[in-house]
Coordinates of C-alpha atoms and ligand atoms in Angstrom, one line a residue:
M1 CA -33.4 5.8 5.1
E2 CA -33.2 7.6 2.0
R3 CA -34.9 6.6 -1.7
R4 CA -32.7 4.1 -3.7
R5 CA -30.4 6.4 -5.9
S6 CA -28.2 4.9 -8.4
V7 CA -24.5 6.5 -7.8
Y8 CA -21.2 5.5 -9.0
M9 CA -18.1 6.1 -7.1
D10 CA -15.8 3.7 -9.3
Y11 CA -14.8 6.0 -11.9
A12 CA -10.2 4.6 -11.4
A13 CA -12.5 1.5 -12.1
T14 CA -13.1 2.7 -16.0
T15 CA -15.1 6.6 -17.0
P16 CA -18.2 6.8 -18.7
V17 CA -16.9 7.7 -22.5
R18 CA -18.3 11.0 -22.7
P19 CA -21.4 12.3 -25.4
E20 CA -18.6 14.1 -27.3
V21 CA -16.7 11.7 -27.7
L22 CA -18.5 9.0 -27.9
E23 CA -19.5 11.8 -31.6
A24 CA -16.1 12.3 -32.8
M25 CA -16.1 8.5 -32.7
A26 CA -19.2 7.0 -34.2
P27 CA -18.1 8.1 -38.3
Y28 CA -15.2 5.9 -37.9
F29 CA -16.9 3.0 -37.6
S30 CA -19.3 3.8 -40.1
E31 CA -18.8 6.0 -43.4
R32 CA -15.2 6.6 -42.4
F33 CA -14.0 2.4 -41.8
G34 CA -10.7 3.0 -44.1
N35 CA -7.7 1.9 -43.4
P36 CA -5.1 4.1 -41.8
S37 CA -2.1 1.8 -44.7
S38 CA -4.6 1.6 -47.6
L39 CA -4.0 4.4 -50.1
Y40 CA -7.1 6.0 -51.4
A41 CA -9.1 8.7 -49.9
L42 CA -11.2 6.7 -47.7
A43 CA -7.6 5.6 -46.2
R44 CA -6.7 8.8 -45.7
E45 CA -9.0 11.0 -43.8
A46 CA -8.3 8.2 -41.6
K47 CA -5.1 8.3 -41.5
E48 CA -5.0 12.1 -40.4
A49 CA -7.9 11.8 -37.9
V50 CA -5.6 9.1 -36.9
E51 CA -2.7 11.8 -35.8
E52 CA -4.4 14.8 -35.4
A53 CA -5.3 12.9 -31.9
R54 CA -1.7 11.2 -31.2
G55 CA -1.1 15.5 -31.6
R56 CA -4.1 16.5 -28.9
A57 CA -2.1 13.8 -26.9
A58 CA 1.1 14.6 -27.7
A59 CA -0.3 18.6 -26.6
A60 CA -1.4 17.2 -23.4
I61 CA 1.8 15.4 -21.9
G62 CA 3.7 18.1 -23.2
A63 CA 5.4 15.9 -26.0
D64 CA 6.5 15.6 -29.0
P65 CA 3.2 14.0 -31.5
G66 CA 6.4 11.4 -33.1
E67 CA 6.9 10.7 -29.2
V68 CA 3.5 8.6 -28.9
F69 CA 2.5 5.2 -29.6
F70 CA -0.7 3.7 -29.5
T71 CA -1.5 0.5 -27.7
A72 CA -4.8 -1.5 -26.6
G73 CA -4.7 0.4 -23.0
G74 CA -2.5 1.7 -19.5
T75 CA -2.0 -2.8 -19.6
E76 CA -0.4 -2.7 -23.1
A77 CA 1.9 0.3 -23.2
D78 CA 3.1 -0.6 -19.1
N79 CA 4.4 -4.5 -20.4
W80 CA 5.8 -2.6 -23.4
A81 CA 6.8 -0.1 -20.8
I82 CA 8.9 -2.3 -19.2
K83 CA 9.0 -6.1 -20.9
G84 CA 11.1 -3.8 -24.0
T85 CA 13.2 -1.6 -22.1
A86 CA 14.5 -5.1 -21.2
L87 CA 14.6 -6.6 -24.2
R88 CA 16.7 -4.0 -25.6
G89 CA 19.0 -3.2 -22.7
K90 CA 21.9 -4.1 -21.2
G91 CA 21.6 -5.5 -17.4
D92 CA 19.3 -7.2 -15.1
H93 CA 18.2 -5.1 -13.7
I94 CA 15.0 -3.2 -12.4
V95 CA 13.6 -0.8 -9.9
T96 CA 9.7 -1.0 -9.3
S97 CA 7.8 0.0 -6.4
A98 CA 5.9 -2.5 -4.1
I99 CA 2.0 -0.3 -4.8
E100 CA 2.7 -0.4 -8.5
H101 CA -0.3 -2.3 -10.7
H102 CA -1.0 -5.6 -11.8
A103 CA -0.3 -3.9 -15.0
V104 CA 3.2 -3.1 -14.3
I105 CA 4.2 -5.8 -11.1
H106 CA 2.8 -8.5 -13.2
P107 CA 5.7 -8.2 -16.0
C108 CA 8.3 -7.1 -13.8
R109 CA 7.3 -10.6 -12.4
A110 CA 7.5 -12.6 -15.9
L111 CA 10.5 -11.0 -16.2
E112 CA 11.7 -12.6 -12.7
K113 CA 10.5 -16.2 -13.6
Q114 CA 13.7 -15.7 -16.6
G115 CA 16.4 -14.5 -14.6
Y116 CA 16.0 -10.7 -14.3
R117 CA 16.3 -9.1 -10.9
V118 CA 13.1 -6.6 -9.5
T119 CA 14.1 -4.4 -7.4
Y120 CA 10.3 -3.8 -5.3
L121 CA 11.0 0.1 -3.8
P122 CA 8.1 0.0 0.4
V123 CA 6.3 2.8 0.9
D124 CA 5.6 4.5 4.1
E125 CA 2.3 3.9 5.6
F126 CA 0.4 6.6 4.1
G127 CA 1.8 4.6 0.8
R128 CA 5.0 7.0 -0.7
V129 CA 8.0 5.9 -1.9
D130 CA 11.5 7.6 -0.1
P131 CA 13.6 8.5 -3.3
A132 CA 16.5 7.8 -1.0
D133 CA 15.3 4.2 -1.7
A134 CA 15.6 4.4 -4.8
E135 CA 19.2 5.5 -4.7
D136 CA 20.5 3.2 -2.5
A137 CA 18.0 0.0 -4.9
I138 CA 19.6 1.3 -8.3
A139 CA 23.0 -0.5 -9.2
D140 CA 25.2 -0.9 -12.6
E141 CA 22.8 -3.6 -13.8
T142 CA 19.5 -1.4 -13.8
I143 CA 18.0 -0.6 -17.0
L144 CA 15.1 1.0 -15.9
V145 CA 13.3 2.8 -13.2
S146 CA 9.4 2.7 -13.0
V147 CA 7.1 4.5 -10.2
M148 CA 3.7 4.8 -11.1
A149 CA 2.4 8.7 -10.5
A150 CA -0.9 8.0 -9.1
N151 CA -1.9 5.4 -7.3
N152 CA -5.3 3.4 -8.5
E153 CA -6.5 2.6 -4.6
I154 CA -5.5 4.8 -1.7
G155 CA -4.3 7.7 -4.8
T156 CA -1.7 8.2 -3.4
I157 CA 1.1 10.9 -5.0
Q158 CA 4.1 10.2 -5.8
P159 CA 7.2 11.8 -5.7
I160 CA 8.1 11.3 -9.2
R161 CA 9.7 13.9 -9.8
A162 CA 13.2 13.4 -7.1
I163 CA 12.8 9.6 -8.7
A164 CA 12.9 10.5 -11.9
D165 CA 16.5 13.0 -11.5
I166 CA 17.9 10.1 -9.3
A167 CA 17.2 7.4 -12.1
H168 CA 19.5 10.4 -14.3
D169 CA 21.7 10.8 -12.0
H170 CA 22.6 7.3 -12.7
G171 CA 22.1 6.7 -16.2
V172 CA 18.7 5.1 -16.3
P173 CA 15.5 6.0 -18.1
F174 CA 12.3 6.3 -16.2
H175 CA 9.2 5.3 -16.4
T176 CA 5.7 6.0 -15.3
D177 CA 1.9 4.8 -15.4
A178 CA 0.4 8.2 -15.1
V179 CA -3.0 6.4 -15.9
Q180 CA -4.8 7.4 -12.9
A181 CA -3.0 11.0 -13.1
I182 CA -4.0 12.2 -16.3
G183 CA -7.3 14.3 -16.1
A184 CA -7.1 14.5 -12.6
Y185 CA -3.3 16.9 -12.1
P186 CA -1.5 18.4 -15.2
V187 CA 1.2 16.1 -16.2
D188 CA 4.0 17.1 -18.3
V189 CA 6.7 14.2 -19.5
D190 CA 9.6 16.8 -19.3
D191 CA 8.6 17.8 -15.6
M192 CA 8.1 15.1 -14.3
G193 CA 11.4 14.0 -16.3
A194 CA 9.4 10.7 -18.1
D195 CA 11.3 9.2 -20.3
L196 CA 8.3 6.3 -20.5
L197 CA 4.5 7.3 -19.2
A198 CA 1.5 5.3 -20.2
L199 CA -2.1 6.1 -20.5
S200 CA -5.6 4.7 -20.4
A201 CA -8.3 6.2 -22.2
H202 CA -11.1 5.1 -20.2
K203 CA -9.8 6.8 -17.2
F204 CA -10.8 9.8 -18.4
G205 CA -13.6 9.4 -20.2
G206 CA -12.9 7.8 -23.6
P207 CA -13.5 4.3 -24.9
K208 CA -12.1 0.8 -23.3
G209 CA -9.2 -1.0 -25.4
A210 CA -7.2 1.7 -26.4
G211 CA -4.1 4.0 -24.4
A212 CA -0.8 5.0 -25.2
L213 CA 3.1 4.7 -24.5
Y214 CA 4.9 8.6 -24.4
I215 CA 8.7 7.0 -25.1
R216 CA 11.2 10.4 -25.0
R217 CA 12.7 10.2 -28.3
G218 CA 16.2 8.4 -27.8
T219 CA 15.3 6.2 -24.9
R220 CA 15.9 2.2 -26.1
V221 CA 12.5 0.1 -26.6
G222 CA 12.3 -3.0 -27.9
T223 CA 9.4 -3.5 -30.0
F224 CA 7.3 -5.5 -28.1
M225 CA 4.0 -5.9 -31.2
D226 CA 6.0 -7.1 -34.5
G227 CA 3.4 -7.3 -37.6
G228 CA 2.9 -3.7 -40.1
A229 CA 4.5 -1.3 -40.1
Q230 CA 2.6 0.5 -38.2
E231 CA 2.8 3.2 -35.8
R232 CA 6.4 3.5 -37.2
G233 CA 7.2 1.0 -37.8
R234 CA 7.5 -0.1 -33.4
R235 CA 3.7 -1.1 -32.8
A236 CA 2.4 -3.7 -36.0
G237 CA -1.0 -4.0 -35.9
T238 CA -4.4 -1.8 -37.4
E239 CA -4.9 1.1 -35.9
N240 CA -8.3 1.0 -34.0
V241 CA -9.2 4.4 -35.6
P242 CA -12.9 4.9 -33.2
G243 CA -10.9 4.3 -30.2
I244 CA -7.5 6.8 -31.1
V245 CA -10.0 9.8 -32.3
G246 CA -11.5 8.9 -29.1
L247 CA -9.0 9.2 -26.5
G248 CA -7.7 11.9 -28.5
R249 CA -11.2 14.2 -28.1
A250 CA -10.8 12.8 -24.5
I251 CA -7.8 14.5 -23.1
D252 CA -8.6 17.5 -24.6
L253 CA -11.6 17.7 -22.6
A254 CA -10.5 16.3 -19.7
T255 CA -7.1 18.4 -19.4
A256 CA -9.1 21.6 -20.2
D257 CA -10.4 22.2 -16.7
I258 CA -8.0 20.2 -14.0
E259 CA -8.7 22.6 -11.7
G260 CA -11.7 23.8 -12.0
H261 CA -12.6 19.8 -12.0
S262 CA -10.4 18.6 -9.7
R263 CA -11.8 21.4 -6.7
R264 CA -15.4 20.2 -7.1
L265 CA -14.1 16.5 -6.7
A266 CA -11.6 17.1 -3.8
A267 CA -14.8 19.3 -1.6
M268 CA -17.0 16.2 -2.1
R269 CA -14.3 13.7 -1.2
D270 CA -13.1 15.4 1.9
R271 CA -16.5 15.8 2.6
L272 CA -17.2 11.9 2.1
I273 CA -13.5 11.1 4.0
R274 CA -14.7 13.7 6.8
G275 CA -18.2 11.7 7.7
I276 CA -17.4 8.7 7.6
L277 CA -14.0 9.7 9.7
D278 CA -16.7 11.5 12.0
D279 CA -19.8 8.9 12.0
I280 CA -18.1 5.7 11.6
P281 CA -15.7 4.4 14.7
D282 CA -12.5 2.5 14.5
T283 CA -11.7 3.4 11.0
R284 CA -9.2 5.1 9.1
L285 CA -7.9 6.8 6.4
N286 CA -6.4 4.4 4.1
G287 CA -3.3 6.8 1.4
H288 CA -1.5 10.4 1.8
P289 CA -3.9 12.9 3.7
V290 CA -2.7 15.7 1.2
E291 CA -1.0 14.4 -1.3
R292 CA -3.3 12.1 -3.1
L293 CA -6.4 12.7 -6.2
A294 CA -8.5 14.9 -5.9
N295 CA -11.4 12.3 -6.6
N296 CA -9.4 9.4 -4.4
V297 CA -11.7 8.0 -1.5
S298 CA -10.1 4.8 0.4
V299 CA -10.8 4.1 4.4
A300 CA -10.5 1.0 5.9
F301 CA -12.9 -0.2 8.6
R302 CA -12.1 -2.5 11.0
Y303 CA -14.3 -5.9 12.2
V304 CA -15.5 -6.2 8.5
E305 CA -14.1 -7.3 5.0
G306 CA -14.8 -5.3 2.2
E307 CA -16.5 -7.7 -0.1
S308 CA -19.8 -7.7 1.9
I309 CA -19.6 -3.9 2.1
L310 CA -20.4 -3.9 -1.5
L311 CA -23.3 -6.0 -1.8
L312 CA -24.2 -4.5 0.5
L313 CA -24.2 -1.1 -1.0
D314 CA -24.5 -3.2 -4.4
A315 CA -28.7 -3.6 -2.9
L316 CA -28.4 -0.1 -1.8
G317 CA -27.8 0.9 -5.5
I318 CA -23.6 2.0 -4.9
A319 CA -21.1 1.2 -6.5
A320 CA -17.2 0.7 -5.3
S321 CA -14.8 -1.4 -5.4
T322 CA -12.4 -2.1 -2.0
G323 CA -8.9 -1.1 -4.2
S324 CA -8.2 -2.7 -7.6
A325 CA -10.5 -4.5 -10.3
C326 CA -8.3 -6.6 -10.8
T327 CA -8.1 -8.1 -7.1
S328 CA -11.7 -7.9 -5.6
A329 CA -13.0 -11.6 -6.9
S330 CA -10.0 -12.4 -5.4
L331 CA -9.7 -13.0 -1.6
E332 CA -5.1 -12.6 -1.3
P333 CA -5.7 -8.8 0.7
S334 CA -5.1 -5.9 -1.7
H335 CA -0.8 -5.6 -1.8
V336 CA -0.9 -2.3 -1.6
L337 CA -2.6 -2.0 1.1
T338 CA -0.7 -4.4 2.9
A339 CA 2.5 -2.9 1.3
C340 CA 1.1 0.3 4.1
G341 CA 1.7 -1.1 6.8
L342 CA -2.0 -1.8 7.1
P343 CA -2.0 -6.0 9.0
H344 CA -4.8 -8.4 6.7
E345 CA -7.5 -7.7 9.0
E346 CA -7.7 -4.7 8.0
A347 CA -7.5 -4.1 4.4
H348 CA -9.5 -7.1 3.5
G349 CA -12.6 -4.0 5.3
S350 CA -11.5 -1.5 2.8
L351 CA -14.2 0.7 0.6
R352 CA -12.7 2.7 -2.0
L353 CA -14.8 5.8 -3.3
T354 CA -13.7 6.9 -6.9
L355 CA -15.3 9.9 -7.4
G356 CA -15.9 11.6 -11.3
S357 CA -18.1 13.6 -14.2
R358 CA -21.3 12.7 -13.1
N359 CA -21.3 12.7 -9.6
T360 CA -23.5 15.7 -7.3
E361 CA -23.3 16.7 -4.2
E362 CA -26.8 14.5 -3.4
D363 CA -24.4 11.4 -3.6
V364 CA -22.1 11.8 -0.8
D365 CA -25.5 13.1 0.9
Y366 CA -26.9 9.4 0.3
V367 CA -23.7 7.4 0.7
L368 CA -23.3 8.9 4.3
S369 CA -26.2 8.6 5.2
V370 CA -26.0 4.6 4.2
L371 CA -22.4 3.8 4.8
P372 CA -23.4 3.9 9.3
G373 CA -26.0 1.7 8.7
V374 CA -24.1 -1.2 6.2
I375 CA -21.4 -1.0 8.3
G376 CA -22.7 -1.1 12.2
R377 CA -24.7 -4.1 10.4
L378 CA -21.8 -6.4 8.9
R379 CA -20.2 -5.1 12.4
D380 CA -23.4 -7.0 14.8
I381 CA -22.9 -10.4 12.6
S382 CA -19.5 -9.8 12.3
P383 CA -17.1 -13.1 13.9
L384 CA -13.7 -10.6 14.1
R385 CA -15.2 -7.9 16.5
G386 CA -14.4 -8.7 20.2
E387 CA -11.8 -10.5 19.6
A388 CA -9.0 -6.9 19.4
Ligands
PLP1 C1 -6.7 1.0 -15.2 C2 -5.5 1.2 -14.9 C3 -4.4 0.1 -15.5 C4 -4.2 -0.2 -16.4 O1 -5.2 0.2 -17.4 P1 -5.8 -0.5 -18.7 O2 -6.3 0.1 -19.5 O3 -8.0 -0.9 -18.0 O4 -5.6 -2.0 -19.5 C5 -2.9 0.5 -15.1 N1 -2.7 1.3 -14.6 C6 -3.4 1.8 -13.9 C7 -2.9 2.9 -12.6 C8 -4.6 1.7 -14.0 O5 -5.6 2.6 -12.9

């Protein structure tokens, strides 16, 4: 076996802050510490930095700066889009998909407890929503359609524009959780037909706890965080100035060379997928074979448990995931994999490897050299084996 390495393949969970981003943020913790709402030069400096970041974020997604509102991350942006629409909407029905991130599913569940009705659109075996199902689901009372741009567990990219067009035909606003899409492929709010769009800095080389909600001008969304007049009175709370500066710098860098970056990652992804499927029997690819994120490898191994795979990989220096970081502590099988029709025992045996800027071909070689042994060992001791 090869010498032990240290390999991080969990970029869908979080990414390291880029050195240039950290450098841009640093002064706003120390000498430029001013509160943007105050009235002196130090404060204006901070205010200008926030507005510069807003301009960068807006440019990256084809929006006007006045349509970008900073939040404390992707979860807050999704909550704001959904609960904020409910606050202002005139109906009580929401359409979303069965494979959304918990940042969308759980606010929907919370609204259900308050009497709202939610339709969770099914997906096919590759994790794709059929736009025709969205058409069927929309009713007179529908106030929002929310479908994610790209899935964090299986990497499937959704036919967002078709779904948005259907929502608009019925006069319903369209929200998309684009947290995994930013930096992975070009994102443009007009091309996507998004009225609301959530993004998160730590998924593209920025800091944790900084995100944004794009709100198309004229979209009715209630205020979600009440307090001071920050963010034009729509999201109260002293701005996370260093985080916002980091978001602005990171989104610039992440969208500068999307094509070259994703081509490099896709080559490594494809080598991993082919190597795993060729070398390990009773294995299948989760998600869509083509319409998938360039950095996502998600595979299901029969007769083994995802958590045991992670433990053995961790001992070999490899950081990976079974799917969503939020579900990995629970014994429930992933709602995404079960929505794709995987039987529970296969959903339990899934492994997600997500690639990023620091990965190399040597990392791929290392994973491919150790993984067959890991799966083989687990299958040798598996009580599930032979039942089939
Ligand atoms: C990570 C993630 C979120 C949550 O973003 P945070 O900034 O971590 O709160 C939401 N949606 C998707 C698809 C994600 O991958």
